[in-house]
């Protein structure tokens, strides 16, 4: 049996940051157990290989979960703290679209910093975590290759999406074994499939446009991408976070008023819409209209055109876990100490990152959460 002061389960974003923080500020003996042959599989492929690290606007409104926990965690290790740490170690992220922080060249830049900073930890690769139990005043971890004993175990095993990258729901199983309440994982930040009435969008595969999507009381302004299976792109992915089987509404021409644009014009409707031709054609057809000069539109047609700003429908489902960037749900946060991320049921057991019931929109929010919660847990362990 191997004995350590801290055993971290999972060498992803949160596990690496937790190990790095413990190594930088303490002499605790830290082990990281990882099922893959390398750490940071999701960091590596994220953001198209450039890792969208965080966002210019990191406020709780961009997350789903316990607002108090999110607020205190993001305050403890903020976006500014993260950027300062990375800059101190030679990484100056670039801002894209005025809001998203990315690695300038490749996600390997952030992975290599986290690996370097967690270098004092002992890494165990290719080892599948099976269970955790309470023994001898600490926690015992059983893997498919051995046993570990430690006073502190940090569950950083992430969500269930992208099984091909090593994802599993072991974190939820561990939580459940200890009597924690959990919310089952559901695919999130994922494309949405369509009902037959919306199949007209399928013909638009490859077209992308700026949109404003409303789901319940949330409004997302970003691009929507039409795909063969349904709708995707940044706006839809973020909207999927808040979507629970109901209506969504899309404004395909945000910030403008189609009726004002048309007002008595001799120009064709498709010209004043100024949207990709394939879209205007398919949309007008769907409304049962033909393209014609605006001044020849009947009042009924003008009424139908308003749908361009409020196209309401109920998506059929999602593209599923294999395409989802994150899993919504996780270990319920009211049974976690907000100041330490430690379980309120089991001494010495903490939960960080995606396994906790906190999920961010698209745009770097999930890494920020993974890093911030990791630092809160590491500081909590050092205080204990
Ligand atoms: C394609 C894609 C792109 C993304 N892009 C972004 C982005 O640009 N910005 C952003 O903020 N977020 C992005 N995300 C989300 C982000 O990757 C996750 O939210 C984040 O990695 C969560 O960190 P974590 O440490 O909780 O989990 P992970 O980083 O997933 O780490 C969990 C680790 O635990 C290991 N593990 C799991 N089960 C076991 C087991 N039984 N035994 C041993 N090891 C196990 C896994 O192999 C993994 O290494 C993206 C996700 C995907 C899938």
PDB file of N, CA and C in Angstrom, residues 208-275:
ATOM      1  N   UNK A 208     -23.301  29.754 -40.678  1.00  0.00           N
ATOM      2  CA  UNK A 208     -23.155  30.264 -39.312  1.00  0.00           C
ATOM      3  C   UNK A 208     -23.587  31.722 -39.279  1.00  0.00           C
ATOM      4  N   UNK A 209     -24.349  32.131 -38.267  1.00  0.00           N
ATOM      5  CA  UNK A 209     -24.714  33.548 -38.154  1.00  0.00           C
ATOM      6  C   UNK A 209     -24.788  34.015 -36.712  1.00  0.00           C
ATOM      7  N   UNK A 210     -24.573  35.329 -36.500  1.00  0.00           N
ATOM      8  CA  UNK A 210     -24.716  35.866 -35.141  1.00  0.00           C
ATOM      9  C   UNK A 210     -26.189  35.778 -34.730  1.00  0.00           C
ATOM     10  N   UNK A 211     -26.440  35.336 -33.505  1.00  0.00           N
ATOM     11  CA  UNK A 211     -27.822  35.167 -33.042  1.00  0.00           C
ATOM     12  C   UNK A 211     -27.947  35.604 -31.589  1.00  0.00           C
ATOM     13  N   UNK A 212     -29.193  35.730 -31.142  1.00  0.00           N
ATOM     14  CA  UNK A 212     -29.456  35.916 -29.709  1.00  0.00           C
ATOM     15  C   UNK A 212     -30.452  34.823 -29.323  1.00  0.00           C
ATOM     16  N   UNK A 213     -30.027  33.955 -28.386  1.00  0.00           N
ATOM     17  CA  UNK A 213     -30.904  32.854 -27.993  1.00  0.00           C
ATOM     18  C   UNK A 213     -31.417  33.071 -26.572  1.00  0.00           C
ATOM     19  N   UNK A 214     -32.714  32.864 -26.404  1.00  0.00           N
ATOM     20  CA  UNK A 214     -33.332  32.946 -25.064  1.00  0.00           C
ATOM     21  C   UNK A 214     -33.738  31.560 -24.599  1.00  0.00           C
ATOM     22  N   UNK A 215     -33.313  31.199 -23.386  1.00  0.00           N
ATOM     23  CA  UNK A 215     -33.791  29.963 -22.744  1.00  0.00           C
ATOM     24  C   UNK A 215     -34.171  30.378 -21.331  1.00  0.00           C
ATOM     25  N   UNK A 216     -35.415  30.150 -20.975  1.00  0.00           N
ATOM     26  CA  UNK A 216     -35.933  30.654 -19.700  1.00  0.00           C
ATOM     27  C   UNK A 216     -35.578  32.130 -19.565  1.00  0.00           C
ATOM     28  N   UNK A 217     -34.867  32.497 -18.475  1.00  0.00           N
ATOM     29  CA  UNK A 217     -34.549  33.917 -18.321  1.00  0.00           C
ATOM     30  C   UNK A 217     -33.126  34.235 -18.762  1.00  0.00           C
ATOM     31  N   UNK A 218     -32.454  33.302 -19.444  1.00  0.00           N
ATOM     32  CA  UNK A 218     -31.074  33.534 -19.885  1.00  0.00           C
ATOM     33  C   UNK A 218     -31.057  33.973 -21.354  1.00  0.00           C
ATOM     34  N   UNK A 219     -30.160  34.888 -21.651  1.00  0.00           N
ATOM     35  CA  UNK A 219     -30.011  35.363 -23.026  1.00  0.00           C
ATOM     36  C   UNK A 219     -28.550  35.190 -23.438  1.00  0.00           C
ATOM     37  N   UNK A 220     -28.326  34.524 -24.561  1.00  0.00           N
ATOM     38  CA  UNK A 220     -26.951  34.288 -25.027  1.00  0.00           C
ATOM     39  C   UNK A 220     -26.795  34.944 -26.385  1.00  0.00           C
ATOM     40  N   UNK A 221     -25.770  35.785 -26.545  1.00  0.00           N
ATOM     41  CA  UNK A 221     -25.508  36.387 -27.858  1.00  0.00           C
ATOM     42  C   UNK A 221     -24.224  35.835 -28.404  1.00  0.00           C
ATOM     43  N   UNK A 222     -24.308  35.061 -29.418  1.00  0.00           N
ATOM     44  CA  UNK A 222     -23.117  34.473 -30.069  1.00  0.00           C
ATOM     45  C   UNK A 222     -23.549  33.884 -31.403  1.00  0.00           C
ATOM     46  N   UNK A 223     -22.634  33.180 -32.069  1.00  0.00           N
ATOM     47  CA  UNK A 223     -22.964  32.595 -33.368  1.00  0.00           C
ATOM     48  C   UNK A 223     -23.689  31.261 -33.215  1.00  0.00           C
ATOM     49  N   UNK A 224     -24.628  31.036 -34.122  1.00  0.00           N
ATOM     50  CA  UNK A 224     -25.264  29.715 -34.235  1.00  0.00           C
ATOM     51  C   UNK A 224     -24.770  29.077 -35.533  1.00  0.00           C
ATOM     52  N   UNK A 225     -24.415  27.809 -35.420  1.00  0.00           N
ATOM     53  CA  UNK A 225     -23.945  27.071 -36.591  1.00  0.00           C
ATOM     54  C   UNK A 225     -24.977  25.997 -36.912  1.00  0.00           C
ATOM     55  N   UNK A 226     -25.420  25.970 -38.159  1.00  0.00           N
ATOM     56  CA  UNK A 226     -26.358  24.920 -38.560  1.00  0.00           C
ATOM     57  C   UNK A 226     -25.543  23.690 -38.932  1.00  0.00           C
ATOM     58  N   UNK A 227     -25.985  22.544 -38.397  1.00  0.00           N
ATOM     59  CA  UNK A 227     -25.230  21.318 -38.635  1.00  0.00           C
ATOM     60  C   UNK A 227     -26.177  20.258 -39.194  1.00  0.00           C
ATOM     61  N   UNK A 228     -25.600  19.196 -39.713  1.00  0.00           N
ATOM     62  CA  UNK A 228     -26.428  18.156 -40.306  1.00  0.00           C
ATOM     63  C   UNK A 228     -27.399  17.562 -39.271  1.00  0.00           C
ATOM     64  N   UNK A 229     -26.898  17.390 -38.035  1.00  0.00           N
ATOM     65  CA  UNK A 229     -27.734  16.765 -36.996  1.00  0.00           C
ATOM     66  C   UNK A 229     -28.686  17.728 -36.298  1.00  0.00           C
ATOM     67  N   UNK A 230     -28.431  19.048 -36.463  1.00  0.00           N
ATOM     68  CA  UNK A 230     -29.275  20.002 -35.748  1.00  0.00           C
ATOM     69  C   UNK A 230     -28.607  21.366 -35.725  1.00  0.00           C
ATOM     70  N   UNK A 231     -28.617  22.021 -34.542  1.00  0.00           N
ATOM     71  CA  UNK A 231     -27.968  23.326 -34.437  1.00  0.00           C
ATOM     72  C   UNK A 231     -26.850  23.259 -33.396  1.00  0.00           C
ATOM     73  N   UNK A 232     -25.809  24.028 -33.674  1.00  0.00           N
ATOM     74  CA  UNK A 232     -24.642  24.003 -32.801  1.00  0.00           C
ATOM     75  C   UNK A 232     -24.013  25.408 -32.793  1.00  0.00           C
ATOM     76  N   UNK A 233     -22.705  25.484 -32.545  1.00  0.00           N
ATOM     77  CA  UNK A 233     -22.049  26.800 -32.479  1.00  0.00           C
ATOM     78  C   UNK A 233     -22.122  27.346 -31.066  1.00  0.00           C
ATOM     79  N   UNK A 234     -21.301  28.381 -30.761  1.00  0.00           N
ATOM     80  CA  UNK A 234     -21.176  28.882 -29.392  1.00  0.00           C
ATOM     81  C   UNK A 234     -22.491  29.275 -28.720  1.00  0.00           C
ATOM     82  N   UNK A 235     -23.425  29.909 -29.462  1.00  0.00           N
ATOM     83  CA  UNK A 235     -24.679  30.343 -28.828  1.00  0.00           C
ATOM     84  C   UNK A 235     -25.487  29.136 -28.378  1.00  0.00           C
ATOM     85  N   UNK A 236     -25.578  28.135 -29.239  1.00  0.00           N
ATOM     86  CA  UNK A 236     -26.385  26.954 -28.923  1.00  0.00           C
ATOM     87  C   UNK A 236     -25.731  26.152 -27.789  1.00  0.00           C
ATOM     88  N   UNK A 237     -24.405  26.041 -27.825  1.00  0.00           N
ATOM     89  CA  UNK A 237     -23.723  25.290 -26.774  1.00  0.00           C
ATOM     90  C   UNK A 237     -23.998  25.921 -25.406  1.00  0.00           C
ATOM     91  N   UNK A 238     -23.854  27.235 -25.321  1.00  0.00           N
ATOM     92  CA  UNK A 238     -24.132  27.884 -24.026  1.00  0.00           C
ATOM     93  C   UNK A 238     -25.601  27.754 -23.659  1.00  0.00           C
ATOM     94  N   UNK A 239     -26.486  27.899 -24.657  1.00  0.00           N
ATOM     95  CA  UNK A 239     -27.929  27.786 -24.371  1.00  0.00           C
ATOM     96  C   UNK A 239     -28.263  26.396 -23.846  1.00  0.00           C
ATOM     97  N   UNK A 240     -27.539  25.380 -24.316  1.00  0.00           N
ATOM     98  CA  UNK A 240     -27.843  24.001 -23.905  1.00  0.00           C
ATOM     99  C   UNK A 240     -27.642  23.811 -22.400  1.00  0.00           C
ATOM    100  N   UNK A 241     -26.809  24.661 -21.811  1.00  0.00           N
ATOM    101  CA  UNK A 241     -26.571  24.576 -20.372  1.00  0.00           C
ATOM    102  C   UNK A 241     -27.872  24.810 -19.591  1.00  0.00           C
ATOM    103  N   UNK A 242     -28.702  25.701 -20.115  1.00  0.00           N
ATOM    104  CA  UNK A 242     -29.922  26.090 -19.401  1.00  0.00           C
ATOM    105  C   UNK A 242     -31.167  25.389 -19.933  1.00  0.00           C
ATOM    106  N   UNK A 243     -30.987  24.566 -20.954  1.00  0.00           N
ATOM    107  CA  UNK A 243     -32.151  23.965 -21.602  1.00  0.00           C
ATOM    108  C   UNK A 243     -32.540  22.643 -20.943  1.00  0.00           C
ATOM    109  N   UNK A 244     -33.773  22.556 -20.461  1.00  0.00           N
ATOM    110  CA  UNK A 244     -34.293  21.304 -19.895  1.00  0.00           C
ATOM    111  C   UNK A 244     -35.588  20.969 -20.610  1.00  0.00           C
ATOM    112  N   UNK A 245     -35.508  20.405 -21.765  1.00  0.00           N
ATOM    113  CA  UNK A 245     -36.712  19.958 -22.494  1.00  0.00           C
ATOM    114  C   UNK A 245     -37.818  21.013 -22.496  1.00  0.00           C
ATOM    115  N   UNK A 246     -37.689  22.033 -23.263  1.00  0.00           N
ATOM    116  CA  UNK A 246     -38.744  23.044 -23.353  1.00  0.00           C
ATOM    117  C   UNK A 246     -38.430  23.921 -24.548  1.00  0.00           C
ATOM    118  N   UNK A 247     -39.059  25.096 -24.538  1.00  0.00           N
ATOM    119  CA  UNK A 247     -38.901  25.984 -25.696  1.00  0.00           C
ATOM    120  C   UNK A 247     -37.623  26.806 -25.605  1.00  0.00           C
ATOM    121  N   UNK A 248     -37.052  27.093 -26.765  1.00  0.00           N
ATOM    122  CA  UNK A 248     -36.026  28.136 -26.845  1.00  0.00           C
ATOM    123  C   UNK A 248     -36.498  29.114 -27.913  1.00  0.00           C
ATOM    124  N   UNK A 249     -35.914  30.299 -27.913  1.00  0.00           N
ATOM    125  CA  UNK A 249     -36.312  31.280 -28.916  1.00  0.00           C
ATOM    126  C   UNK A 249     -35.042  31.883 -29.524  1.00  0.00           C
ATOM    127  N   UNK A 250     -34.992  31.892 -30.858  1.00  0.00           N
ATOM    128  CA  UNK A 250     -33.788  32.437 -31.512  1.00  0.00           C
ATOM    129  C   UNK A 250     -34.129  33.710 -32.282  1.00  0.00           C
ATOM    130  N   UNK A 251     -33.318  34.732 -32.054  1.00  0.00           N
ATOM    131  CA  UNK A 251     -33.370  35.951 -32.866  1.00  0.00           C
ATOM    132  C   UNK A 251     -32.245  35.823 -33.896  1.00  0.00           C
ATOM    133  N   UNK A 252     -32.636  35.679 -35.164  1.00  0.00           N
ATOM    134  CA  UNK A 252     -31.632  35.476 -36.212  1.00  0.00           C
ATOM    135  C   UNK A 252     -31.053  36.803 -36.728  1.00  0.00           C
ATOM    136  N   UNK A 253     -31.631  37.906 -36.263  1.00  0.00           N
ATOM    137  CA  UNK A 253     -31.125  39.217 -36.703  1.00  0.00           C
ATOM    138  C   UNK A 253     -31.066  40.151 -35.501  1.00  0.00           C
ATOM    139  N   UNK A 254     -30.211  39.800 -34.499  1.00  0.00           N
ATOM    140  CA  UNK A 254     -30.240  40.566 -33.253  1.00  0.00           C
ATOM    141  C   UNK A 254     -29.807  42.020 -33.472  1.00  0.00           C
ATOM    142  N   UNK A 255     -30.408  42.884 -32.697  1.00  0.00           N
ATOM    143  CA  UNK A 255     -29.997  44.300 -32.746  1.00  0.00           C
ATOM    144  C   UNK A 255     -30.621  45.056 -33.899  1.00  0.00           C
ATOM    145  N   UNK A 256     -31.466  44.403 -34.711  1.00  0.00           N
ATOM    146  CA  UNK A 256     -32.123  45.111 -35.821  1.00  0.00           C
ATOM    147  C   UNK A 256     -33.612  44.837 -35.765  1.00  0.00           C
ATOM    148  N   UNK A 257     -34.354  45.554 -36.599  1.00  0.00           N
ATOM    149  CA  UNK A 257     -35.799  45.355 -36.614  1.00  0.00           C
ATOM    150  C   UNK A 257     -36.213  45.129 -38.064  1.00  0.00           C
ATOM    151  N   UNK A 258     -36.580  43.907 -38.382  1.00  0.00           N
ATOM    152  CA  UNK A 258     -36.854  43.562 -39.781  1.00  0.00           C
ATOM    153  C   UNK A 258     -37.998  44.406 -40.347  1.00  0.00           C
ATOM    154  N   UNK A 259     -38.981  44.738 -39.519  1.00  0.00           N
ATOM    155  CA  UNK A 259     -40.106  45.522 -40.047  1.00  0.00           C
ATOM    156  C   UNK A 259     -39.657  46.940 -40.398  1.00  0.00           C
ATOM    157  N   UNK A 260     -38.770  47.484 -39.552  1.00  0.00           N
ATOM    158  CA  UNK A 260     -38.236  48.822 -39.866  1.00  0.00           C
ATOM    159  C   UNK A 260     -37.367  48.771 -41.109  1.00  0.00           C
ATOM    160  N   UNK A 261     -36.558  47.694 -41.223  1.00  0.00           N
ATOM    161  CA  UNK A 261     -35.679  47.557 -42.382  1.00  0.00           C
ATOM    162  C   UNK A 261     -36.499  47.461 -43.670  1.00  0.00           C
ATOM    163  N   UNK A 262     -37.621  46.740 -43.590  1.00  0.00           N
ATOM    164  CA  UNK A 262     -38.461  46.540 -44.777  1.00  0.00           C
ATOM    165  C   UNK A 262     -39.194  47.824 -45.169  1.00  0.00           C
ATOM    166  N   UNK A 263     -39.712  48.519 -44.126  1.00  0.00           N
ATOM    167  CA  UNK A 263     -40.611  49.684 -44.273  1.00  0.00           C
ATOM    168  C   UNK A 263     -40.688  50.323 -45.652  1.00  0.00           C
ATOM    169  N   UNK A 264     -41.634  49.896 -46.473  1.00  0.00           N
ATOM    170  CA  UNK A 264     -41.919  50.532 -47.755  1.00  0.00           C
ATOM    171  C   UNK A 264     -40.840  50.400 -48.814  1.00  0.00           C
ATOM    172  N   UNK A 265     -39.826  49.623 -48.556  1.00  0.00           N
ATOM    173  CA  UNK A 265     -38.685  49.495 -49.483  1.00  0.00           C
ATOM    174  C   UNK A 265     -39.061  48.770 -50.766  1.00  0.00           C
ATOM    175  N   UNK A 266     -38.370  49.152 -51.863  1.00  0.00           N
ATOM    176  CA  UNK A 266     -38.572  48.409 -53.110  1.00  0.00           C
ATOM    177  C   UNK A 266     -37.642  47.194 -53.155  1.00  0.00           C
ATOM    178  N   UNK A 267     -36.660  47.184 -52.248  1.00  0.00           N
ATOM    179  CA  UNK A 267     -35.676  46.088 -52.257  1.00  0.00           C
ATOM    180  C   UNK A 267     -36.328  44.771 -51.871  1.00  0.00           C
ATOM    181  N   UNK A 268     -35.705  43.628 -52.336  1.00  0.00           N
ATOM    182  CA  UNK A 268     -36.205  42.299 -51.964  1.00  0.00           C
ATOM    183  C   UNK A 268     -36.026  42.091 -50.449  1.00  0.00           C
ATOM    184  N   UNK A 269     -36.879  41.264 -49.860  1.00  0.00           N
ATOM    185  CA  UNK A 269     -36.763  41.001 -48.411  1.00  0.00           C
ATOM    186  C   UNK A 269     -35.378  40.426 -48.103  1.00  0.00           C
ATOM    187  N   UNK A 270     -34.942  39.465 -48.935  1.00  0.00           N
ATOM    188  CA  UNK A 270     -33.656  38.808 -48.654  1.00  0.00           C
ATOM    189  C   UNK A 270     -32.513  39.827 -48.662  1.00  0.00           C
ATOM    190  N   UNK A 271     -32.649  40.885 -49.466  1.00  0.00           N
ATOM    191  CA  UNK A 271     -31.588  41.901 -49.529  1.00  0.00           C
ATOM    192  C   UNK A 271     -31.555  42.700 -48.225  1.00  0.00           C
ATOM    193  N   UNK A 272     -32.724  43.112 -47.741  1.00  0.00           N
ATOM    194  CA  UNK A 272     -32.711  43.916 -46.501  1.00  0.00           C
ATOM    195  C   UNK A 272     -32.353  43.069 -45.272  1.00  0.00           C
ATOM    196  N   UNK A 273     -32.665  41.770 -45.343  1.00  0.00           N
ATOM    197  CA  UNK A 273     -32.265  40.884 -44.220  1.00  0.00           C
ATOM    198  C   UNK A 273     -30.753  40.846 -44.087  1.00  0.00           C
ATOM    199  N   UNK A 274     -30.105  40.870 -45.250  1.00  0.00           N
ATOM    200  CA  UNK A 274     -28.637  40.852 -45.291  1.00  0.00           C
ATOM    201  C   UNK A 274     -28.039  39.675 -44.492  1.00  0.00           C
ATOM    202  N   UNK A 275     -28.654  38.515 -44.654  1.00  0.00           N
ATOM    203  CA  UNK A 275     -28.150  37.290 -44.008  1.00  0.00           C
ATOM    204  C   UNK A 275     -27.674  36.352 -45.123  1.00  0.00           C
TER     205      UNK A 275
END
